[in-house]
PDB file of C-alpha atoms in Angstrom:
ATOM      1  CA  UNK A   1     128.394  36.021 122.321  1.00  0.00           C
ATOM      2  CA  UNK A   2     130.001  37.361 119.208  1.00  0.00           C
ATOM      3  CA  UNK A   3     130.296  40.901 117.932  1.00  0.00           C
ATOM      4  CA  UNK A   4     131.756  42.712 114.948  1.00  0.00           C
ATOM      5  CA  UNK A   5     133.021  46.296 114.867  1.00  0.00           C
ATOM      6  CA  UNK A   6     133.745  48.137 111.676  1.00  0.00           C
ATOM      7  CA  UNK A   7     135.872  51.024 112.736  1.00  0.00           C
ATOM      8  CA  UNK A   8     134.982  53.447 109.946  1.00  0.00           C
ATOM      9  CA  UNK A   9     131.453  54.283 108.835  1.00  0.00           C
ATOM     10  CA  UNK A  10     132.657  56.091 105.701  1.00  0.00           C
ATOM     11  CA  UNK A  11     135.932  56.012 103.790  1.00  0.00           C
ATOM     12  CA  UNK A  12     136.478  58.511 100.969  1.00  0.00           C
ATOM     13  CA  UNK A  13     139.436  57.790  98.707  1.00  0.00           C
ATOM     14  CA  UNK A  14     140.718  58.925  95.322  1.00  0.00           C
ATOM     15  CA  UNK A  15     140.708  56.588  92.353  1.00  0.00           C
ATOM     16  CA  UNK A  16     143.859  54.421  92.034  1.00  0.00           C
ATOM     17  CA  UNK A  17     144.776  55.005  95.696  1.00  0.00           C
ATOM     18  CA  UNK A  18     145.073  52.088  98.145  1.00  0.00           C
ATOM     19  CA  UNK A  19     142.371  51.487 100.731  1.00  0.00           C
ATOM     20  CA  UNK A  20     141.965  49.553 103.970  1.00  0.00           C
ATOM     21  CA  UNK A  21     138.612  48.912 105.621  1.00  0.00           C
ATOM     22  CA  UNK A  22     138.998  47.854 109.221  1.00  0.00           C
ATOM     23  CA  UNK A  23     137.131  45.115 111.046  1.00  0.00           C
ATOM     24  CA  UNK A  24     137.541  43.761 114.562  1.00  0.00           C
ATOM     25  CA  UNK A  25     135.567  40.919 116.083  1.00  0.00           C
ATOM     26  CA  UNK A  26     135.099  39.237 119.425  1.00  0.00           C
ATOM     27  CA  UNK A  27     134.266  35.603 120.009  1.00  0.00           C
ATOM     28  CA  UNK A  28     135.018  32.928 122.579  1.00  0.00           C
ATOM     29  CA  UNK A  29     134.919  30.147 119.979  1.00  0.00           C
ATOM     30  CA  UNK A  30     136.435  29.436 116.581  1.00  0.00           C
ATOM     31  CA  UNK A  31     134.943  31.548 113.811  1.00  0.00           C
ATOM     32  CA  UNK A  32     134.596  31.953 110.111  1.00  0.00           C
ATOM     33  CA  UNK A  33     135.106  35.495 108.804  1.00  0.00           C
ATOM     34  CA  UNK A  34     133.592  37.159 105.757  1.00  0.00           C
ATOM     35  CA  UNK A  35     133.487  40.368 103.790  1.00  0.00           C
ATOM     36  CA  UNK A  36     130.397  41.128 101.722  1.00  0.00           C
ATOM     37  CA  UNK A  37     129.783  44.014  99.313  1.00  0.00           C
ATOM     38  CA  UNK A  38     126.481  45.738  98.657  1.00  0.00           C
ATOM     39  CA  UNK A  39     125.880  47.984  95.660  1.00  0.00           C
ATOM     40  CA  UNK A  40     122.994  50.479  95.862  1.00  0.00           C
ATOM     41  CA  UNK A  41     119.541  48.941  96.018  1.00  0.00           C
ATOM     42  CA  UNK A  42     120.868  45.382  95.787  1.00  0.00           C
ATOM     43  CA  UNK A  43     121.481  42.397  98.002  1.00  0.00           C
ATOM     44  CA  UNK A  44     124.889  41.518  99.410  1.00  0.00           C
ATOM     45  CA  UNK A  45     127.440  39.378  97.592  1.00  0.00           C
ATOM     46  CA  UNK A  46     130.471  37.580  98.958  1.00  0.00           C
ATOM     47  CA  UNK A  47     133.856  39.262  98.442  1.00  0.00           C
ATOM     48  CA  UNK A  48     136.000  36.770 100.346  1.00  0.00           C
ATOM     49  CA  UNK A  49     136.035  34.492 103.351  1.00  0.00           C
ATOM     50  CA  UNK A  50     138.416  32.973 105.868  1.00  0.00           C
ATOM     51  CA  UNK A  51     137.601  29.447 106.966  1.00  0.00           C
ATOM     52  CA  UNK A  52     141.022  28.056 107.922  1.00  0.00           C
ATOM     53  CA  UNK A  53     144.593  27.788 106.669  1.00  0.00           C
ATOM     54  CA  UNK A  54     146.481  30.736 105.198  1.00  0.00           C
ATOM     55  CA  UNK A  55     145.718  33.962 106.996  1.00  0.00           C
ATOM     56  CA  UNK A  56     145.891  36.011 103.780  1.00  0.00           C
ATOM     57  CA  UNK A  57     142.735  35.563 101.780  1.00  0.00           C
ATOM     58  CA  UNK A  58     142.208  36.794  98.242  1.00  0.00           C
ATOM     59  CA  UNK A  59     138.771  37.602  96.890  1.00  0.00           C
ATOM     60  CA  UNK A  60     137.034  38.980  93.862  1.00  0.00           C
ATOM     61  CA  UNK A  61     137.719  42.372  92.244  1.00  0.00           C
ATOM     62  CA  UNK A  62     141.309  42.508  93.552  1.00  0.00           C
ATOM     63  CA  UNK A  63     140.399  42.643  97.252  1.00  0.00           C
ATOM     64  CA  UNK A  64     142.262  40.736  99.946  1.00  0.00           C
ATOM     65  CA  UNK A  65     142.013  40.430 103.721  1.00  0.00           C
ATOM     66  CA  UNK A  66     144.291  39.218 106.473  1.00  0.00           C
ATOM     67  CA  UNK A  67     143.113  37.271 109.503  1.00  0.00           C
ATOM     68  CA  UNK A  68     145.016  38.268 112.626  1.00  0.00           C
ATOM     69  CA  UNK A  69     143.997  36.029 115.509  1.00  0.00           C
ATOM     70  CA  UNK A  70     146.024  37.816 118.181  1.00  0.00           C
ATOM     71  CA  UNK A  71     144.483  41.173 117.305  1.00  0.00           C
ATOM     72  CA  UNK A  72     141.075  39.658 116.434  1.00  0.00           C
ATOM     73  CA  UNK A  73     141.029  41.598 113.200  1.00  0.00           C
ATOM     74  CA  UNK A  74     140.119  40.915 109.598  1.00  0.00           C
ATOM     75  CA  UNK A  75     140.942  44.085 107.653  1.00  0.00           C
ATOM     76  CA  UNK A  76     140.062  44.380 103.961  1.00  0.00           C
ATOM     77  CA  UNK A  77     142.555  45.914 101.521  1.00  0.00           C
ATOM     78  CA  UNK A  78     142.874  46.828  97.876  1.00  0.00           C
ATOM     79  CA  UNK A  79     146.077  48.324  96.427  1.00  0.00           C
ATOM     80  CA  UNK A  80     144.328  50.466  93.802  1.00  0.00           C
ATOM     81  CA  UNK A  81     140.622  51.279  93.831  1.00  0.00           C
ATOM     82  CA  UNK A  82     138.300  52.083  90.945  1.00  0.00           C
ATOM     83  CA  UNK A  83     135.198  54.231  90.740  1.00  0.00           C
ATOM     84  CA  UNK A  84     133.196  51.008  90.438  1.00  0.00           C
ATOM     85  CA  UNK A  85     134.324  49.943  93.940  1.00  0.00           C
ATOM     86  CA  UNK A  86     132.018  52.574  95.431  1.00  0.00           C
ATOM     87  CA  UNK A  87     129.676  50.518  97.605  1.00  0.00           C
ATOM     88  CA  UNK A  88     128.974  49.482 101.184  1.00  0.00           C
ATOM     89  CA  UNK A  89     131.156  46.766 102.672  1.00  0.00           C
ATOM     90  CA  UNK A  90     130.128  44.504 105.530  1.00  0.00           C
ATOM     91  CA  UNK A  91     132.361  42.411 107.741  1.00  0.00           C
ATOM     92  CA  UNK A  92     130.695  39.331 109.244  1.00  0.00           C
ATOM     93  CA  UNK A  93     131.510  36.524 111.659  1.00  0.00           C
ATOM     94  CA  UNK A  94     129.950  33.101 112.094  1.00  0.00           C
ATOM     95  CA  UNK A  95     130.872  30.456 114.644  1.00  0.00           C
ATOM     96  CA  UNK A  96     132.065  27.214 113.119  1.00  0.00           C
ATOM     97  CA  UNK A  97     129.280  25.133 114.612  1.00  0.00           C
ATOM     98  CA  UNK A  98     126.264  27.349 114.160  1.00  0.00           C
ATOM     99  CA  UNK A  99     123.788  28.817 111.720  1.00  0.00           C
ATOM    100  CA  UNK A 100     123.866  32.466 112.712  1.00  0.00           C
ATOM    101  CA  UNK A 101     126.083  35.173 111.275  1.00  0.00           C
ATOM    102  CA  UNK A 102     126.699  38.533 112.927  1.00  0.00           C
ATOM    103  CA  UNK A 103     127.260  41.557 110.693  1.00  0.00           C
ATOM    104  CA  UNK A 104     129.088  44.782 111.337  1.00  0.00           C
ATOM    105  CA  UNK A 105     127.335  48.103 110.743  1.00  0.00           C
ATOM    106  CA  UNK A 106     129.008  48.539 107.371  1.00  0.00           C
ATOM    107  CA  UNK A 107     131.601  50.870 105.846  1.00  0.00           C
ATOM    108  CA  UNK A 108     130.632  53.047 102.932  1.00  0.00           C
ATOM    109  CA  UNK A 109     133.539  53.313 100.477  1.00  0.00           C
ATOM    110  CA  UNK A 110     133.329  56.340  98.234  1.00  0.00           C
ATOM    111  CA  UNK A 111     135.859  56.476  95.391  1.00  0.00           C
ATOM    112  CA  UNK A 112     136.419  59.923  93.896  1.00  0.00           C
ATOM    113  CA  UNK A 113     137.792  60.701  90.439  1.00  0.00           C
TER     114      UNK A 113
ATOM    115  CA  UNK B   1     121.089  30.038  87.040  1.00  0.00           C
ATOM    116  CA  UNK B   2     120.608  29.211  90.710  1.00  0.00           C
ATOM    117  CA  UNK B   3     119.695  31.978  93.078  1.00  0.00           C
ATOM    118  CA  UNK B   4     117.224  33.607  95.445  1.00  0.00           C
ATOM    119  CA  UNK B   5     114.222  35.506  94.141  1.00  0.00           C
ATOM    120  CA  UNK B   6     112.446  38.061  96.279  1.00  0.00           C
ATOM    121  CA  UNK B   7     109.187  39.752  95.375  1.00  0.00           C
ATOM    122  CA  UNK B   8     107.930  42.358  95.186  1.00  0.00           C
ATOM    123  CA  UNK B   9     110.902  44.711  94.933  1.00  0.00           C
ATOM    124  CA  UNK B  10     108.814  47.609  96.271  1.00  0.00           C
ATOM    125  CA  UNK B  11     105.804  47.343  98.565  1.00  0.00           C
ATOM    126  CA  UNK B  12     103.690  49.929 100.313  1.00  0.00           C
ATOM    127  CA  UNK B  13     101.762  49.137 103.473  1.00  0.00           C
ATOM    128  CA  UNK B  14      98.925  51.060 104.996  1.00  0.00           C
ATOM    129  CA  UNK B  15      98.601  51.404 108.740  1.00  0.00           C
ATOM    130  CA  UNK B  16      97.048  48.289 110.306  1.00  0.00           C
ATOM    131  CA  UNK B  17      97.672  46.102 107.270  1.00  0.00           C
ATOM    132  CA  UNK B  18      99.578  42.820 107.065  1.00  0.00           C
ATOM    133  CA  UNK B  19     101.837  42.292 104.066  1.00  0.00           C
ATOM    134  CA  UNK B  20     103.807  39.274 102.879  1.00  0.00           C
ATOM    135  CA  UNK B  21     107.215  39.268 101.212  1.00  0.00           C
ATOM    136  CA  UNK B  22     107.989  36.294  99.030  1.00  0.00           C
ATOM    137  CA  UNK B  23     111.331  34.450  98.956  1.00  0.00           C
ATOM    138  CA  UNK B  24     112.096  31.494  96.697  1.00  0.00           C
ATOM    139  CA  UNK B  25     115.456  29.729  96.234  1.00  0.00           C
ATOM    140  CA  UNK B  26     116.565  27.069  93.751  1.00  0.00           C
ATOM    141  CA  UNK B  27     119.970  26.469  95.329  1.00  0.00           C
ATOM    142  CA  UNK B  28     118.770  23.392  97.240  1.00  0.00           C
ATOM    143  CA  UNK B  29     119.930  25.043 100.469  1.00  0.00           C
ATOM    144  CA  UNK B  30     118.652  23.757 103.783  1.00  0.00           C
ATOM    145  CA  UNK B  31     118.823  26.970 105.806  1.00  0.00           C
ATOM    146  CA  UNK B  32     117.006  30.228 105.012  1.00  0.00           C
ATOM    147  CA  UNK B  33     116.986  33.609 106.709  1.00  0.00           C
ATOM    148  CA  UNK B  34     115.272  36.979 106.787  1.00  0.00           C
ATOM    149  CA  UNK B  35     117.248  40.106 107.615  1.00  0.00           C
ATOM    150  CA  UNK B  36     116.154  43.686 108.063  1.00  0.00           C
ATOM    151  CA  UNK B  37     118.481  46.505 106.985  1.00  0.00           C
ATOM    152  CA  UNK B  38     118.197  50.059 108.273  1.00  0.00           C
ATOM    153  CA  UNK B  39     120.691  52.796 107.340  1.00  0.00           C
ATOM    154  CA  UNK B  40     123.781  52.725 109.529  1.00  0.00           C
ATOM    155  CA  UNK B  41     122.687  49.635 111.468  1.00  0.00           C
ATOM    156  CA  UNK B  42     123.890  46.807 109.309  1.00  0.00           C
ATOM    157  CA  UNK B  43     121.759  43.680 109.073  1.00  0.00           C
ATOM    158  CA  UNK B  44     119.576  42.348 111.854  1.00  0.00           C
ATOM    159  CA  UNK B  45     118.205  38.812 111.875  1.00  0.00           C
ATOM    160  CA  UNK B  46     114.421  38.480 111.988  1.00  0.00           C
ATOM    161  CA  UNK B  47     113.833  34.719 111.601  1.00  0.00           C
ATOM    162  CA  UNK B  48     115.725  31.714 110.350  1.00  0.00           C
ATOM    163  CA  UNK B  49     114.865  28.167 109.369  1.00  0.00           C
ATOM    164  CA  UNK B  50     117.257  25.231 109.359  1.00  0.00           C
ATOM    165  CA  UNK B  51     114.855  22.701 107.845  1.00  0.00           C
ATOM    166  CA  UNK B  52     111.333  22.446 106.458  1.00  0.00           C
ATOM    167  CA  UNK B  53     108.537  22.953 109.002  1.00  0.00           C
ATOM    168  CA  UNK B  54     110.928  24.421 111.567  1.00  0.00           C
ATOM    169  CA  UNK B  55     112.014  27.994 112.248  1.00  0.00           C
ATOM    170  CA  UNK B  56     113.468  30.083 115.070  1.00  0.00           C
ATOM    171  CA  UNK B  57     113.205  33.708 116.114  1.00  0.00           C
ATOM    172  CA  UNK B  58     116.155  35.952 115.457  1.00  0.00           C
ATOM    173  CA  UNK B  59     117.054  39.153 117.232  1.00  0.00           C
ATOM    174  CA  UNK B  60     114.069  41.266 116.131  1.00  0.00           C
ATOM    175  CA  UNK B  61     111.179  38.830 115.539  1.00  0.00           C
ATOM    176  CA  UNK B  62     108.417  40.882 117.190  1.00  0.00           C
ATOM    177  CA  UNK B  63     105.779  41.933 114.667  1.00  0.00           C
ATOM    178  CA  UNK B  64     106.882  39.395 112.053  1.00  0.00           C
ATOM    179  CA  UNK B  65     105.877  35.833 111.190  1.00  0.00           C
ATOM    180  CA  UNK B  66     107.211  33.181 108.793  1.00  0.00           C
ATOM    181  CA  UNK B  67     106.433  29.725 107.462  1.00  0.00           C
ATOM    182  CA  UNK B  68     108.577  27.004 105.889  1.00  0.00           C
ATOM    183  CA  UNK B  69     106.264  24.525 104.217  1.00  0.00           C
ATOM    184  CA  UNK B  70     108.644  23.831 101.335  1.00  0.00           C
ATOM    185  CA  UNK B  71     112.437  23.716 101.201  1.00  0.00           C
ATOM    186  CA  UNK B  72     112.607  26.359  98.493  1.00  0.00           C
ATOM    187  CA  UNK B  73     110.166  28.884 100.002  1.00  0.00           C
ATOM    188  CA  UNK B  74     110.373  31.081 103.127  1.00  0.00           C
ATOM    189  CA  UNK B  75     107.793  33.908 103.064  1.00  0.00           C
ATOM    190  CA  UNK B  76     107.853  36.711 105.629  1.00  0.00           C
ATOM    191  CA  UNK B  77     104.694  38.418 106.872  1.00  0.00           C
ATOM    192  CA  UNK B  78     105.017  41.880 108.357  1.00  0.00           C
ATOM    193  CA  UNK B  79     102.059  42.257 110.690  1.00  0.00           C
ATOM    194  CA  UNK B  80     100.305  45.352 111.978  1.00  0.00           C
ATOM    195  CA  UNK B  81     102.076  44.745 115.293  1.00  0.00           C
ATOM    196  CA  UNK B  82     105.345  45.869 113.720  1.00  0.00           C
ATOM    197  CA  UNK B  83     105.225  49.586 114.461  1.00  0.00           C
ATOM    198  CA  UNK B  84     108.150  50.717 112.342  1.00  0.00           C
ATOM    199  CA  UNK B  85     108.321  48.397 109.341  1.00  0.00           C
ATOM    200  CA  UNK B  86     109.813  50.785 106.799  1.00  0.00           C
ATOM    201  CA  UNK B  87     113.114  49.138 105.820  1.00  0.00           C
ATOM    202  CA  UNK B  88     114.965  47.049 103.251  1.00  0.00           C
ATOM    203  CA  UNK B  89     114.338  43.315 103.731  1.00  0.00           C
ATOM    204  CA  UNK B  90     116.802  40.682 102.617  1.00  0.00           C
ATOM    205  CA  UNK B  91     116.164  36.978 102.230  1.00  0.00           C
ATOM    206  CA  UNK B  92     119.158  34.661 102.313  1.00  0.00           C
ATOM    207  CA  UNK B  93     120.197  31.026 102.414  1.00  0.00           C
ATOM    208  CA  UNK B  94     123.124  28.833 103.409  1.00  0.00           C
ATOM    209  CA  UNK B  95     124.069  25.199 102.988  1.00  0.00           C
ATOM    210  CA  UNK B  96     125.729  24.196 106.275  1.00  0.00           C
ATOM    211  CA  UNK B  97     128.016  21.196 106.376  1.00  0.00           C
ATOM    212  CA  UNK B  98     129.151  21.510 102.760  1.00  0.00           C
ATOM    213  CA  UNK B  99     132.538  23.079 103.461  1.00  0.00           C
ATOM    214  CA  UNK B 100     131.336  26.578 102.569  1.00  0.00           C
ATOM    215  CA  UNK B 101     131.563  27.743 106.176  1.00  0.00           C
ATOM    216  CA  UNK B 102     128.092  29.306 106.381  1.00  0.00           C
ATOM    217  CA  UNK B 103     128.608  31.430 103.258  1.00  0.00           C
ATOM    218  CA  UNK B 104     125.392  33.405 102.820  1.00  0.00           C
ATOM    219  CA  UNK B 105     123.649  33.844  99.487  1.00  0.00           C
ATOM    220  CA  UNK B 106     121.326  36.851  99.336  1.00  0.00           C
ATOM    221  CA  UNK B 107     118.335  37.856  97.283  1.00  0.00           C
ATOM    222  CA  UNK B 108     118.074  41.305  95.711  1.00  0.00           C
ATOM    223  CA  UNK B 109     115.978  42.658  98.564  1.00  0.00           C
ATOM    224  CA  UNK B 110     112.527  44.187  98.997  1.00  0.00           C
ATOM    225  CA  UNK B 111     111.734  47.744 100.032  1.00  0.00           C
ATOM    226  CA  UNK B 112     108.765  48.108 102.356  1.00  0.00           C
ATOM    227  CA  UNK B 113     107.347  51.558 103.026  1.00  0.00           C
ATOM    228  CA  UNK B 114     104.481  52.517 105.318  1.00  0.00           C
ATOM    229  CA  UNK B 115     102.099  55.075 103.819  1.00  0.00           C
TER     230      UNK B 115
END
């Protein structure tokens, strides 16, 4: 069985400050890892994904994430956030041979002026 | 533009009533999904379908039903057996085996409220 834990339910941060949203997963098989973003009253959209290869993955809107197999983590980072980054962020894991994706509970990022 | 269309955006259900949420995709994706989202609980899988005329229960299928008669359509019916249906419902699709690694494409969601 797989599981995903997002370690922070809410992260307040000032504009132009760096941010890290933490994600840990557990799985007995090879996985794909994802971060999705959800703006209020909308569906989710893909920020970035790790399928294989380089452990540092760059996504849209200046976000990046690093896959750490030994620590089973996939933390999301941005060096300087904007007000428009205020949203909910979901970490997700999918096994490489299946159809199902497991989502974390989400982290609400609140960027203050 | 390709995408997933959900309708209606807002729906109100009376006690004892069945309601159906529509989901249509023009991405030519084989697999489709329905998720339920409650505050602070992330997304939970209700049903999924890998191909036409086939579907499987997810983690919280009780009180819901689906059909997959066409590749592009995957409607969800919330039955009167679902005792707490108030939530945000998300339809999604993937195209397994295309090198996208199960990347999920989501619709804009539908709000269902019991009145």
